[in-house]
Coordinates of C-alpha atoms and ligand atoms in Angstrom, one line a residue:
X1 CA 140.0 83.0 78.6
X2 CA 137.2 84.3 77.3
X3 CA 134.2 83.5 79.4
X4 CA 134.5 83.3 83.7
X5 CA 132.4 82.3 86.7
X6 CA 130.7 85.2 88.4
X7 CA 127.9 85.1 90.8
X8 CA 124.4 87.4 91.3
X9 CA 123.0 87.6 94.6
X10 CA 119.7 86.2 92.8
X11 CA 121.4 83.4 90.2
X12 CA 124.1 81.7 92.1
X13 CA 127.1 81.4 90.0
X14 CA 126.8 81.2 86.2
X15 CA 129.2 81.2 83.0
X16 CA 129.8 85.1 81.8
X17 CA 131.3 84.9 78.5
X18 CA 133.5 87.7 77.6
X19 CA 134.8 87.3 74.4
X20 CA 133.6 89.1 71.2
X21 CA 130.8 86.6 70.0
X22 CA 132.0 86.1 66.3
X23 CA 130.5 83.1 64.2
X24 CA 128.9 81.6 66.6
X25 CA 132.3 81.5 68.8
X26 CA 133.6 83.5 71.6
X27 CA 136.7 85.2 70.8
X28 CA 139.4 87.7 71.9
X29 CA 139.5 91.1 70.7
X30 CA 142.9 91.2 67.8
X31 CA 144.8 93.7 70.1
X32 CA 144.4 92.1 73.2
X33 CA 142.4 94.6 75.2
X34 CA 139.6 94.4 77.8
X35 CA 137.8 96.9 79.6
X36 CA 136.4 96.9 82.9
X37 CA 132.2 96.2 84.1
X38 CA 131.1 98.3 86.8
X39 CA 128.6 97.0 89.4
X40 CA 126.4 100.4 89.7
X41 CA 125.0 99.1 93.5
X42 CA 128.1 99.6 94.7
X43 CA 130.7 101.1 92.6
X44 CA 133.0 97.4 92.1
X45 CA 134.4 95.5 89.6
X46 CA 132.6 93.2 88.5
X47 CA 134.5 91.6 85.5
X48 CA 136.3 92.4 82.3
X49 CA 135.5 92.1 78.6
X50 CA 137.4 91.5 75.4
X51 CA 136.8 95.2 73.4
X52 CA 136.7 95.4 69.6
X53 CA 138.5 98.0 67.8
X54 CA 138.2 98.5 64.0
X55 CA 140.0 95.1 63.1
X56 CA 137.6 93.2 65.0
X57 CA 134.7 95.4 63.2
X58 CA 136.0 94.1 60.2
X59 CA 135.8 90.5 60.9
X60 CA 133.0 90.6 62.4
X61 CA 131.4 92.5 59.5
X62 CA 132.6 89.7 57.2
X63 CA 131.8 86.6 59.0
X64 CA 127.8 88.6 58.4
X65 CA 128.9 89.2 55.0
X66 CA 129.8 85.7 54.3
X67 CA 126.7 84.2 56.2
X68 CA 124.3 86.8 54.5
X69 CA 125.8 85.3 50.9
X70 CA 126.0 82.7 52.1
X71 CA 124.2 80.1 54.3
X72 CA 121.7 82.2 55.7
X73 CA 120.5 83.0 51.8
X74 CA 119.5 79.2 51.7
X75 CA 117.5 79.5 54.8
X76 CA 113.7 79.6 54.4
X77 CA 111.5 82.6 55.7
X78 CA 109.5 79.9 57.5
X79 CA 113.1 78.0 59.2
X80 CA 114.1 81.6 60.3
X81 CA 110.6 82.3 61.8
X82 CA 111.6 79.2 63.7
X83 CA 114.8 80.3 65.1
X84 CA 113.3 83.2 66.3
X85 CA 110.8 81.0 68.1
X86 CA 113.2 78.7 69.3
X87 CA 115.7 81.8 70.4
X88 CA 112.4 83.3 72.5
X89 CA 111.6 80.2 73.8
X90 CA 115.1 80.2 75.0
X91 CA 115.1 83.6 76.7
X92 CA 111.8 82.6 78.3
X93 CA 113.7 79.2 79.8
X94 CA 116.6 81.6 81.1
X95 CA 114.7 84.5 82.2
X96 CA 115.5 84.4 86.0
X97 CA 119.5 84.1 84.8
X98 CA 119.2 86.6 82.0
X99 CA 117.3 89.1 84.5
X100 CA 119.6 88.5 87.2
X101 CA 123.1 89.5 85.0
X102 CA 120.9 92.4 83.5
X103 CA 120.2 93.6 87.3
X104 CA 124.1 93.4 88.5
X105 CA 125.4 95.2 85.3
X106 CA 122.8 98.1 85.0
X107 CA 121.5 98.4 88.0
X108 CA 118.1 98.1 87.7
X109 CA 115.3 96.6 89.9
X110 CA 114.9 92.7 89.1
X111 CA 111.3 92.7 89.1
X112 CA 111.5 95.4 86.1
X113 CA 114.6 93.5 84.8
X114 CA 112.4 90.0 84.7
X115 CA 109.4 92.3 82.5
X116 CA 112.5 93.5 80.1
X117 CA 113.3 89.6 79.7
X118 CA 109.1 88.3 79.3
X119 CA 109.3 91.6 76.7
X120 CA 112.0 90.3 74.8
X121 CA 110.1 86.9 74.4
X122 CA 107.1 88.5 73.1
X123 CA 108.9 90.7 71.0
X124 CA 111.0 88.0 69.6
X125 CA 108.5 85.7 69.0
X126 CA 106.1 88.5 67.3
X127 CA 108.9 88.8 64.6
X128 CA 109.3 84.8 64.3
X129 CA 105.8 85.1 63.0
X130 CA 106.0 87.8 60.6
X131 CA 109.4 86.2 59.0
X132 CA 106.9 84.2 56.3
X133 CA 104.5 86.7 56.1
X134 CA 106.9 89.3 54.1
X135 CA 104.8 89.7 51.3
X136 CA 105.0 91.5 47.9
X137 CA 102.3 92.6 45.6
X138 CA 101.6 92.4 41.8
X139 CA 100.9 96.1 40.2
X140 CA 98.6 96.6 37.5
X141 CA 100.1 99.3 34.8
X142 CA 98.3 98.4 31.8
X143 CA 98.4 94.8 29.8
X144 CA 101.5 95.1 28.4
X145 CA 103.5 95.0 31.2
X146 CA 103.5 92.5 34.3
X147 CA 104.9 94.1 37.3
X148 CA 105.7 92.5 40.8
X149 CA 107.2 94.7 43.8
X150 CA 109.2 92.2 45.9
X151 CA 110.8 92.9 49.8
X152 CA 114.6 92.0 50.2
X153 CA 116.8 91.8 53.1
X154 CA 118.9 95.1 52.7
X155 CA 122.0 93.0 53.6
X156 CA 124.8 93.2 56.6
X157 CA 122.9 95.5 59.7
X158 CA 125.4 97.5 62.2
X159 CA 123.1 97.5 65.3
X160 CA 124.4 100.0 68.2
X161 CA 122.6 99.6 71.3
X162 CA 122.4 101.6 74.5
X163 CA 122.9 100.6 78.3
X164 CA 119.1 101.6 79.4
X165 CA 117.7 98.7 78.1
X166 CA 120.4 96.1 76.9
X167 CA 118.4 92.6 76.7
X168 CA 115.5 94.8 75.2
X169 CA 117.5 96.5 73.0
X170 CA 118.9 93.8 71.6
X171 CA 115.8 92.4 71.0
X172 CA 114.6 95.2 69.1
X173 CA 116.7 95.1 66.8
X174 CA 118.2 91.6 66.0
X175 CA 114.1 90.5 65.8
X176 CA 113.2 92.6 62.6
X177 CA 115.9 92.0 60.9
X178 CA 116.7 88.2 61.2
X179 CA 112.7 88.2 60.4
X180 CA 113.7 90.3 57.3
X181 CA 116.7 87.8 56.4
X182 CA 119.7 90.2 57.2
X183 CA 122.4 89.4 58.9
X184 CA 123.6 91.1 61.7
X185 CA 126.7 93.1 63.7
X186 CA 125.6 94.3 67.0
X187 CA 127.3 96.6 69.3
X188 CA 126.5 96.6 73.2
X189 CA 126.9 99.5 75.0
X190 CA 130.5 99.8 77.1
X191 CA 128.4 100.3 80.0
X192 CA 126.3 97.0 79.9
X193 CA 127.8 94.2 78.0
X194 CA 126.8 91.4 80.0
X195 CA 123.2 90.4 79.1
X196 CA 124.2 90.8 76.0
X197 CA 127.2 88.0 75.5
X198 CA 124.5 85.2 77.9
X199 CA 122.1 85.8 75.6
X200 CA 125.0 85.0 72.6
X201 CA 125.1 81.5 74.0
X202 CA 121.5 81.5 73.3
X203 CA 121.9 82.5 69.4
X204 CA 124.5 79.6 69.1
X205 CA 121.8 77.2 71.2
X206 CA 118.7 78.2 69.1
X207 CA 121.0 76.6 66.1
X208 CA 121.7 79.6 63.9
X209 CA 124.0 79.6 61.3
X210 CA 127.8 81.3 62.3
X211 CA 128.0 84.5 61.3
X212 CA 124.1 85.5 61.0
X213 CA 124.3 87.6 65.0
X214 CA 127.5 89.1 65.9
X215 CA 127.8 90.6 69.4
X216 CA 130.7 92.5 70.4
X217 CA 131.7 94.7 73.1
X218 CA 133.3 97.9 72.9
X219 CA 133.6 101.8 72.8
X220 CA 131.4 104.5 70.8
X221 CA 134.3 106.3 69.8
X222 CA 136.1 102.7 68.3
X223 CA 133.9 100.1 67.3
X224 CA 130.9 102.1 67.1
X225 CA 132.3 104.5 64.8
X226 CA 133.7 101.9 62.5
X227 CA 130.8 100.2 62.3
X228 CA 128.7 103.5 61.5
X229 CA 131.2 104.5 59.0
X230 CA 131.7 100.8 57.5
X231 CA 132.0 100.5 53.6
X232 CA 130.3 96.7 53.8
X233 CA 127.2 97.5 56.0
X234 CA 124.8 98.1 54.4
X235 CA 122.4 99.5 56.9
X236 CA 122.8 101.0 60.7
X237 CA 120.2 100.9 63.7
X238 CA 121.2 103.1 66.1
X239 CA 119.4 103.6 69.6
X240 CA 121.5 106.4 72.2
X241 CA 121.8 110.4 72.3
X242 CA 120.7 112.6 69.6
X243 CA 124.4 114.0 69.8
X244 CA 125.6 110.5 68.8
X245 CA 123.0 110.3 66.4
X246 CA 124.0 112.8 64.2
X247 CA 127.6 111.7 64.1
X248 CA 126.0 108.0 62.9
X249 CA 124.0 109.6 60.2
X250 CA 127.4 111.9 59.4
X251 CA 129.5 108.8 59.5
X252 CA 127.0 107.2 57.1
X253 CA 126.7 110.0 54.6
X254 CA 130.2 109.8 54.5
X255 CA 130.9 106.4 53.8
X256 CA 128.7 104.0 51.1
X257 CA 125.7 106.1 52.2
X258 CA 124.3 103.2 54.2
X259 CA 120.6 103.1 55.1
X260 CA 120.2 104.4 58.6
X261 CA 117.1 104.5 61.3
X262 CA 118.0 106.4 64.6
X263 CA 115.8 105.7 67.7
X264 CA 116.7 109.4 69.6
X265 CA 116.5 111.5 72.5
X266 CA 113.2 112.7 74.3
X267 CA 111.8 115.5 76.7
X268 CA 108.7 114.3 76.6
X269 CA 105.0 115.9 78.2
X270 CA 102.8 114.4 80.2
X271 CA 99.7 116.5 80.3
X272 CA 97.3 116.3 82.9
X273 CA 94.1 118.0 82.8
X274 CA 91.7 119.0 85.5
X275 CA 89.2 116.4 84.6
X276 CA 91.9 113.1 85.0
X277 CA 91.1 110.5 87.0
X278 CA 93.9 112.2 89.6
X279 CA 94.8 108.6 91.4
X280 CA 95.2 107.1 88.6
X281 CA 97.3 110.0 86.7
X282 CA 99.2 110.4 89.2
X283 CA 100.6 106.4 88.9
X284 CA 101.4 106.9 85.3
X285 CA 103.0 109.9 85.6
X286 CA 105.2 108.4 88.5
X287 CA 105.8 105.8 86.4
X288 CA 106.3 107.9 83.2
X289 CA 109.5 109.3 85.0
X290 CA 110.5 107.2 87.7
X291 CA 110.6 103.7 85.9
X292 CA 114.4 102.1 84.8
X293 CA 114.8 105.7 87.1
X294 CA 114.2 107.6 84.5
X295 CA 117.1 106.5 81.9
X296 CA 114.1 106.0 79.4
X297 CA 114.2 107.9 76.0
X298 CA 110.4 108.3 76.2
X299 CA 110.7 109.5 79.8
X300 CA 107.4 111.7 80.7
X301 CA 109.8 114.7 82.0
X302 CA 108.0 117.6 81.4
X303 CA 104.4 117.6 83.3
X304 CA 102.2 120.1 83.0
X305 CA 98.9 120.2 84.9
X306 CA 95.8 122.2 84.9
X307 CA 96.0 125.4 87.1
X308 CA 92.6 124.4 89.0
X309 CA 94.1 121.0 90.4
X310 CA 98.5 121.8 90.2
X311 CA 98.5 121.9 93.8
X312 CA 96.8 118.8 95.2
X313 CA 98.6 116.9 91.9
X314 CA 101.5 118.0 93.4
X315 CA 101.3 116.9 97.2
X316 CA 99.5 113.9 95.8
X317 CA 102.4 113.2 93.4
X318 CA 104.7 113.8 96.6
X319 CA 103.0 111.2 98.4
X320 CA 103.0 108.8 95.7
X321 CA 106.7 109.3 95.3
X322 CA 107.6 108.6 98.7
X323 CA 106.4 104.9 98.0
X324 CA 108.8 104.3 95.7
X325 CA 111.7 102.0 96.9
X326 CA 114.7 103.2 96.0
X327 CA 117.3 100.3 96.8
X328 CA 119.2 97.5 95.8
X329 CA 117.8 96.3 92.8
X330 CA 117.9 92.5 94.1
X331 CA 115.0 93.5 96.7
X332 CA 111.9 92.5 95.3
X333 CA 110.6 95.3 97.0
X334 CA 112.8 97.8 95.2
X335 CA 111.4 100.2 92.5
X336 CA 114.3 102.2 91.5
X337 CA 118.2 100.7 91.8
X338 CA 121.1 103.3 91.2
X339 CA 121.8 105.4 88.0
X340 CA 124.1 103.3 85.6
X341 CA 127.6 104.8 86.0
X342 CA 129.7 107.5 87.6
X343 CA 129.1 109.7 84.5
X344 CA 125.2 109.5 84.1
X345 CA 124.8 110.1 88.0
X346 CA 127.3 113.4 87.7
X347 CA 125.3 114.8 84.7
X348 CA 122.1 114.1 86.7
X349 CA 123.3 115.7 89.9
X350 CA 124.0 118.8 88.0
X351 CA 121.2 119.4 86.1
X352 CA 119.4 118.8 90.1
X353 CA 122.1 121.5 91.0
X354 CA 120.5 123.9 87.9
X355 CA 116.7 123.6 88.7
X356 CA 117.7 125.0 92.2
X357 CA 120.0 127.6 91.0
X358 CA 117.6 128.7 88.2
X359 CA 114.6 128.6 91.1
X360 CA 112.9 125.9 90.4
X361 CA 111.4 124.4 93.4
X362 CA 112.4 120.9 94.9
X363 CA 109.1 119.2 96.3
X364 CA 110.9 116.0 96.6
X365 CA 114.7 114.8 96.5
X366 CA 117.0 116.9 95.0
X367 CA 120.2 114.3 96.3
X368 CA 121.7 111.5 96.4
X369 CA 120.7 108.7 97.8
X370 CA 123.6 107.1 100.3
X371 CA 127.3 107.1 99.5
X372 CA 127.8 104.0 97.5
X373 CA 126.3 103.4 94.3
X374 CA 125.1 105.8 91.8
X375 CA 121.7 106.3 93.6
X376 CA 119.8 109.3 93.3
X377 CA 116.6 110.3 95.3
X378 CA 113.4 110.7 92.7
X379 CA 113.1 114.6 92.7
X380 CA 110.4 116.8 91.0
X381 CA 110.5 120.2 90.8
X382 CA 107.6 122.6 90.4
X383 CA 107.0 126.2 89.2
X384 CA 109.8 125.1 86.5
X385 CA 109.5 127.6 83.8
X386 CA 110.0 126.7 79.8
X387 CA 113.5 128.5 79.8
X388 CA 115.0 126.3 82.2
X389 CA 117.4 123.6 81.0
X390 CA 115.8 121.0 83.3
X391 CA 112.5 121.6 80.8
X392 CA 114.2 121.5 77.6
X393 CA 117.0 119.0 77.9
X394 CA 117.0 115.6 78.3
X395 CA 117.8 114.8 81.7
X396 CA 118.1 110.8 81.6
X397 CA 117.4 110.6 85.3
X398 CA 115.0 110.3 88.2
X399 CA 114.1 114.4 87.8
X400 CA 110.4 115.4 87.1
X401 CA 109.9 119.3 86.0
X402 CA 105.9 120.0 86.6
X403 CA 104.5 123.5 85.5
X404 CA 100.8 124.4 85.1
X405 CA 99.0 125.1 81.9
X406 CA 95.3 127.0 81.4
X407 CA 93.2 125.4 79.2
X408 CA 93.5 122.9 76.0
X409 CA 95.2 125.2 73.8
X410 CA 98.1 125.9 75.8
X411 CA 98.2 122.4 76.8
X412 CA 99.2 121.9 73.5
X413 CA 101.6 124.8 72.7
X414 CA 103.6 123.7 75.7
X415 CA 103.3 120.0 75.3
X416 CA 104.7 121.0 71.7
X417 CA 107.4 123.4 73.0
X418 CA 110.7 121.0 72.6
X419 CA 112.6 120.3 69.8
X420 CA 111.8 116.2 70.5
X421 CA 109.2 114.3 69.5
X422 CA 109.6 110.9 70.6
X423 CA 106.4 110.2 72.7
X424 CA 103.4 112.0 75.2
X425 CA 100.9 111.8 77.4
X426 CA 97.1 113.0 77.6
X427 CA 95.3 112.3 81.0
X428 CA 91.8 113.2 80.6
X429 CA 88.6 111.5 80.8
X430 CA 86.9 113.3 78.3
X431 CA 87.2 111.7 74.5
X432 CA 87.0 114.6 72.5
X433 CA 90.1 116.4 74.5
X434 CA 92.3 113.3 74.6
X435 CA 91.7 112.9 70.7
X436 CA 92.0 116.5 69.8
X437 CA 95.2 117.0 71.8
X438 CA 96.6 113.5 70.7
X439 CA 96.4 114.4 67.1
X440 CA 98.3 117.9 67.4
X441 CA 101.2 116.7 69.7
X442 CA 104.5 116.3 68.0
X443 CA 105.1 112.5 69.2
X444 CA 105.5 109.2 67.6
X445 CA 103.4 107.5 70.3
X446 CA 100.8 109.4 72.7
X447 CA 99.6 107.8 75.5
X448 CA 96.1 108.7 76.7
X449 CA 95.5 107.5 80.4
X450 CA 98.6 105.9 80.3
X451 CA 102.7 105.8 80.1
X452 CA 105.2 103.9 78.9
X453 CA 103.2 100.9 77.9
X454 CA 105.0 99.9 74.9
X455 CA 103.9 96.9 73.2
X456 CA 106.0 94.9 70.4
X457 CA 102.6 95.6 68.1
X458 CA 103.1 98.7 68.4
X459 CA 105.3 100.9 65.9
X460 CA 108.0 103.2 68.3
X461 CA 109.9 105.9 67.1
X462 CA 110.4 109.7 66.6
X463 CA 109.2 112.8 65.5
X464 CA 111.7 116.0 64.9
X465 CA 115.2 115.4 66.5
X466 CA 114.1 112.1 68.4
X467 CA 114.5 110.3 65.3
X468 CA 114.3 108.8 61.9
X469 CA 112.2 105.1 61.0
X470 CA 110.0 103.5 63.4
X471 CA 110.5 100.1 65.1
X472 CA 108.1 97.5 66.6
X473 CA 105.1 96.4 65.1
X474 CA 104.5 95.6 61.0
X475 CA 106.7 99.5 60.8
X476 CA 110.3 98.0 62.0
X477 CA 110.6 95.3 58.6
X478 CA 110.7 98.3 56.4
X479 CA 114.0 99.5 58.4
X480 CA 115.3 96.3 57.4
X481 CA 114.1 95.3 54.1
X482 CA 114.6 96.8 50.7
X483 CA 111.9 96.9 48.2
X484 CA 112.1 96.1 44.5
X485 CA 110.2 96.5 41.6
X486 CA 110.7 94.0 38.5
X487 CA 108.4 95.1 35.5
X488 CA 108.1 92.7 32.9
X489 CA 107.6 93.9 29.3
X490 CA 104.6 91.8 27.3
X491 CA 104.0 93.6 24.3
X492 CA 105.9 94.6 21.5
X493 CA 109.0 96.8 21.6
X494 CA 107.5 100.5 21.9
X495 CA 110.7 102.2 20.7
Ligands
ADP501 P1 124.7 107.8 76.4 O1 125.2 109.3 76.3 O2 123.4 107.7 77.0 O3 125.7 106.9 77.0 P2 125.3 107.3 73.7 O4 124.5 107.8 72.6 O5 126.6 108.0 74.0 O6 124.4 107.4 75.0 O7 125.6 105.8 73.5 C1 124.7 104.9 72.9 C2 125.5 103.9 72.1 O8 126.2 104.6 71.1 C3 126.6 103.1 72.9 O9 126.6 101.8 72.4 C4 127.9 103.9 72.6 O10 129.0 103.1 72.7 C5 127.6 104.3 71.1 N1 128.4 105.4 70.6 C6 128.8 106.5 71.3 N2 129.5 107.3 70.5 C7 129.5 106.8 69.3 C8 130.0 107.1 68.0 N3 130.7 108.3 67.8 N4 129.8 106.3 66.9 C9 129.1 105.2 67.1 N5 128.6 104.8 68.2 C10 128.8 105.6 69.4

């Protein structure tokens, strides 16, 4: 069996494949095992999967192998621009399904599961559109020679994906580089492989060729490590923990040297000066931490506000908190659903148990929430100090650390005190401050007046140990194209 009948509270019953999605089929895994899906809300079953192990790597790898040589070689820019529309059109017919299994398997609230899906439309059809526009450029050395730079698909991608945003996730990546003309092997997180294999059926429905999007499920430690250290990919994506991160670029290095982009860890600051609009700061930096509760890489974890208005931020904060729902995530109502597993909720609860130890000071939370499910209360701490774990390391959970700051400068020198980089935040409403600090944080995006409002136009990615290569917008084709330079000799010989 590889697909069963399983139910949400807001679909009804639907098909869940389980299989490893290979060629365009669903199949077992070669040695038989499964591995069990955990409902966060409440701690059950909910199904099991087929897992790949390194056999299943390698066919997978060369059913993309064969299509990228293949089949998908005879396909037009402007005919794989259309399966990308078709595929988004798809995803926009099944959002209320595909939102519904991405709810019951991670947890989070369905009104923020149903944006992930309308965001992985947009950001599926805004690499349809760029497939024909991947253009090259004629270079002008001198007369004698005619020189043309040309952009090539770099070949078979390994794509590892982590549970925080599967459907999203998955969009990232296969976008940019079916756009490109790769073909692809995509690894779901073992946390969260349920999205992933409905939206499968939708690669199959949108009419690509077999072999061009491979999904399978399975461990880091297995299949994502034979993936990473693969001798026929030819490039790896990776999005999850620095600490994996360096073992992908290590496994790389180590192997045929493939091309890698890693999409990293985050601690990062959200600065609020004394001259913010302080309603409206205080929303985004509830949202910066509290939304997908706070399993976001580009969290706003580390707040630091102005001395003259820290402590009516911080009972306003408190009272903006409290409005968060925290429930089950098939409420409409519900802002925050439970952490994703048994393991993420532990590691949260202790760095909670180290803020108080170390003497931070809990305004809010500090517990969990119930005694089923992985929920956690949102908690913020204040007087946290910059030696404290909970505001240097990445927490991956509903914790906010606040501390207070003087002036611009030391806005910046704290903002800039982590060894991340991944995004900011600037709340201020004079220009010259939000440019001036924007341009000397360490970030790949800064928000001013704003958080987490990503856009698929918008390049996304890491400075310092949050990560190498930049995805969404025009940025993410060069993770997945090669470029080549044919120069053309006119003249006579010359030696
Ligand atoms: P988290 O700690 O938040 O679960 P990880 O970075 O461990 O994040 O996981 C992100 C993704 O990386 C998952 O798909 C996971 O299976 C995969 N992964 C974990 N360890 C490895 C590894 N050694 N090699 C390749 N992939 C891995």
């Amino acid at each position: 069996m590889t697909s069963i009948k399983l139910k949400t509270p807001a679909s009804g019953e639907y098909e869940q494949p389980t299989g490893l999605f290979i060629n365009n089929e669903f199949v077992k895994g070669q040695d038989g095992k499964t591995f069990e899906v955990i409902n966060p809300t409440d701690e059950s079953v909910i199904c099991s999967v087929h897992e790949a192990t390194e056999k299943d790597v390698d066919i997978a790898v060369s059913a993309a192998r064969k299509a990228f040589e293949g089949p998908w070689r005879q396909v037009t820019p402007g005919d794989r621009g259309k399966l990308l529309f078709k595929l988004a059109d798809l995803f926009e017919k099944n959002l209320e399904l595909l939102a519904a299994v991405e709810s019951l398997d991670n947890g989070k609230a369905i009104t923020m599961a149903k944006g992930d899906v309308a965001a992985c439309v947009g950001c599926l059809r805004y690499y349809g559109g760029w497939a024909d526009k991947i253009e090259g450029k004629v270079v002008d050395t001198g007369s004698d020679t005619f020189n043309y730079i040309r952009k090539e698909p770099i070949g078979v991608c390994g794509q590892i994906i982590p549970w925080n945003f599967p459907l999203l996730m998955w969009s990232w990546k296969i976008g940019p580089a079916v756009a490109c003309g790769n073909t692809v092997v995509l690894k779901t997180a073992e946390q969260t492989p349920l999205s992933a294999l409905v939206a499968a059926t939708l690669i199959k429905e949108a009419g690509f060729p077999p072999g061009v999007v491979n999904i399978i499920s399975g461990f880091g430690k297995v299949a994502g490590a034979a993936i990473s250290s693969h001798m026929d990919v030819d490039k790896i994506a990776f999005t999850g923990s620095t600490v994996v991160g360096r073992q992908i670029m290590k496994a790389a290095a180590g192997s045929n040297l493939k091309n890698v982009t890693l999409e990293l860890g985050g601690k990062s600051p959200n600065i609020v000066f004394a001259d913010a609009d302080i309603d409206n700061a205080i929303s985004w930096v509830n949202f910066g931490i509290f939304f997908n509760h706070g399993q976001c890489c580009c969290a706003g974890s580390r707040v630091y506000v102005q001395e003259s208005i820290y402590d009516k931020f911080i009972e306003r904060f408190k009272e903006r908190t409290a409005k968060n729902v925290v429930g089950d995530p098939f409420d409409e109502n519900t802002f925050q659903g439970p952490q994703v597993s048994q393991l993420q909720f532990d590691r949260i609860m202790e760095y909670i148990e180290h803020g108080k130890e170390a003497g931070a000071k809990v305004e809010t939370g500090g517990k969990r929430k119930g005694d089923k499910g992985y929920f956690i209360e949102p908690t913020i701490f204040s007087n946290v100090t910059e030696d404290m774990k909970i505001m240097q390391e990445e927490i991956f959970g509903p914790v906010c650390s606040i501390s207070k700051f003087k002036d611009k400068e030391e806005a910046i020198r704290l903002g800039n005190h982590a060894t991340y980089g991944l995004a900011a935040a600037v709340h201020t409403s004079n220009l010259n401050t939000a440019i001036e600090v924007s341009n000397a944080l360490k970030a790949g995006t800064v928000w001013v007046n704003t958080y987490n409002t990503l856009h698929h136009q918008l390049p996304f990615g890491g400075y310092q140990s949050s990560g190498i290569g930049r995805e969404l917008g025009e940025a993410a084709l060069e993770n997945y194209s090669h470029t080549k330079t044919v120069s053309i000799r006119l003249g006579d010989a010359l030696f």
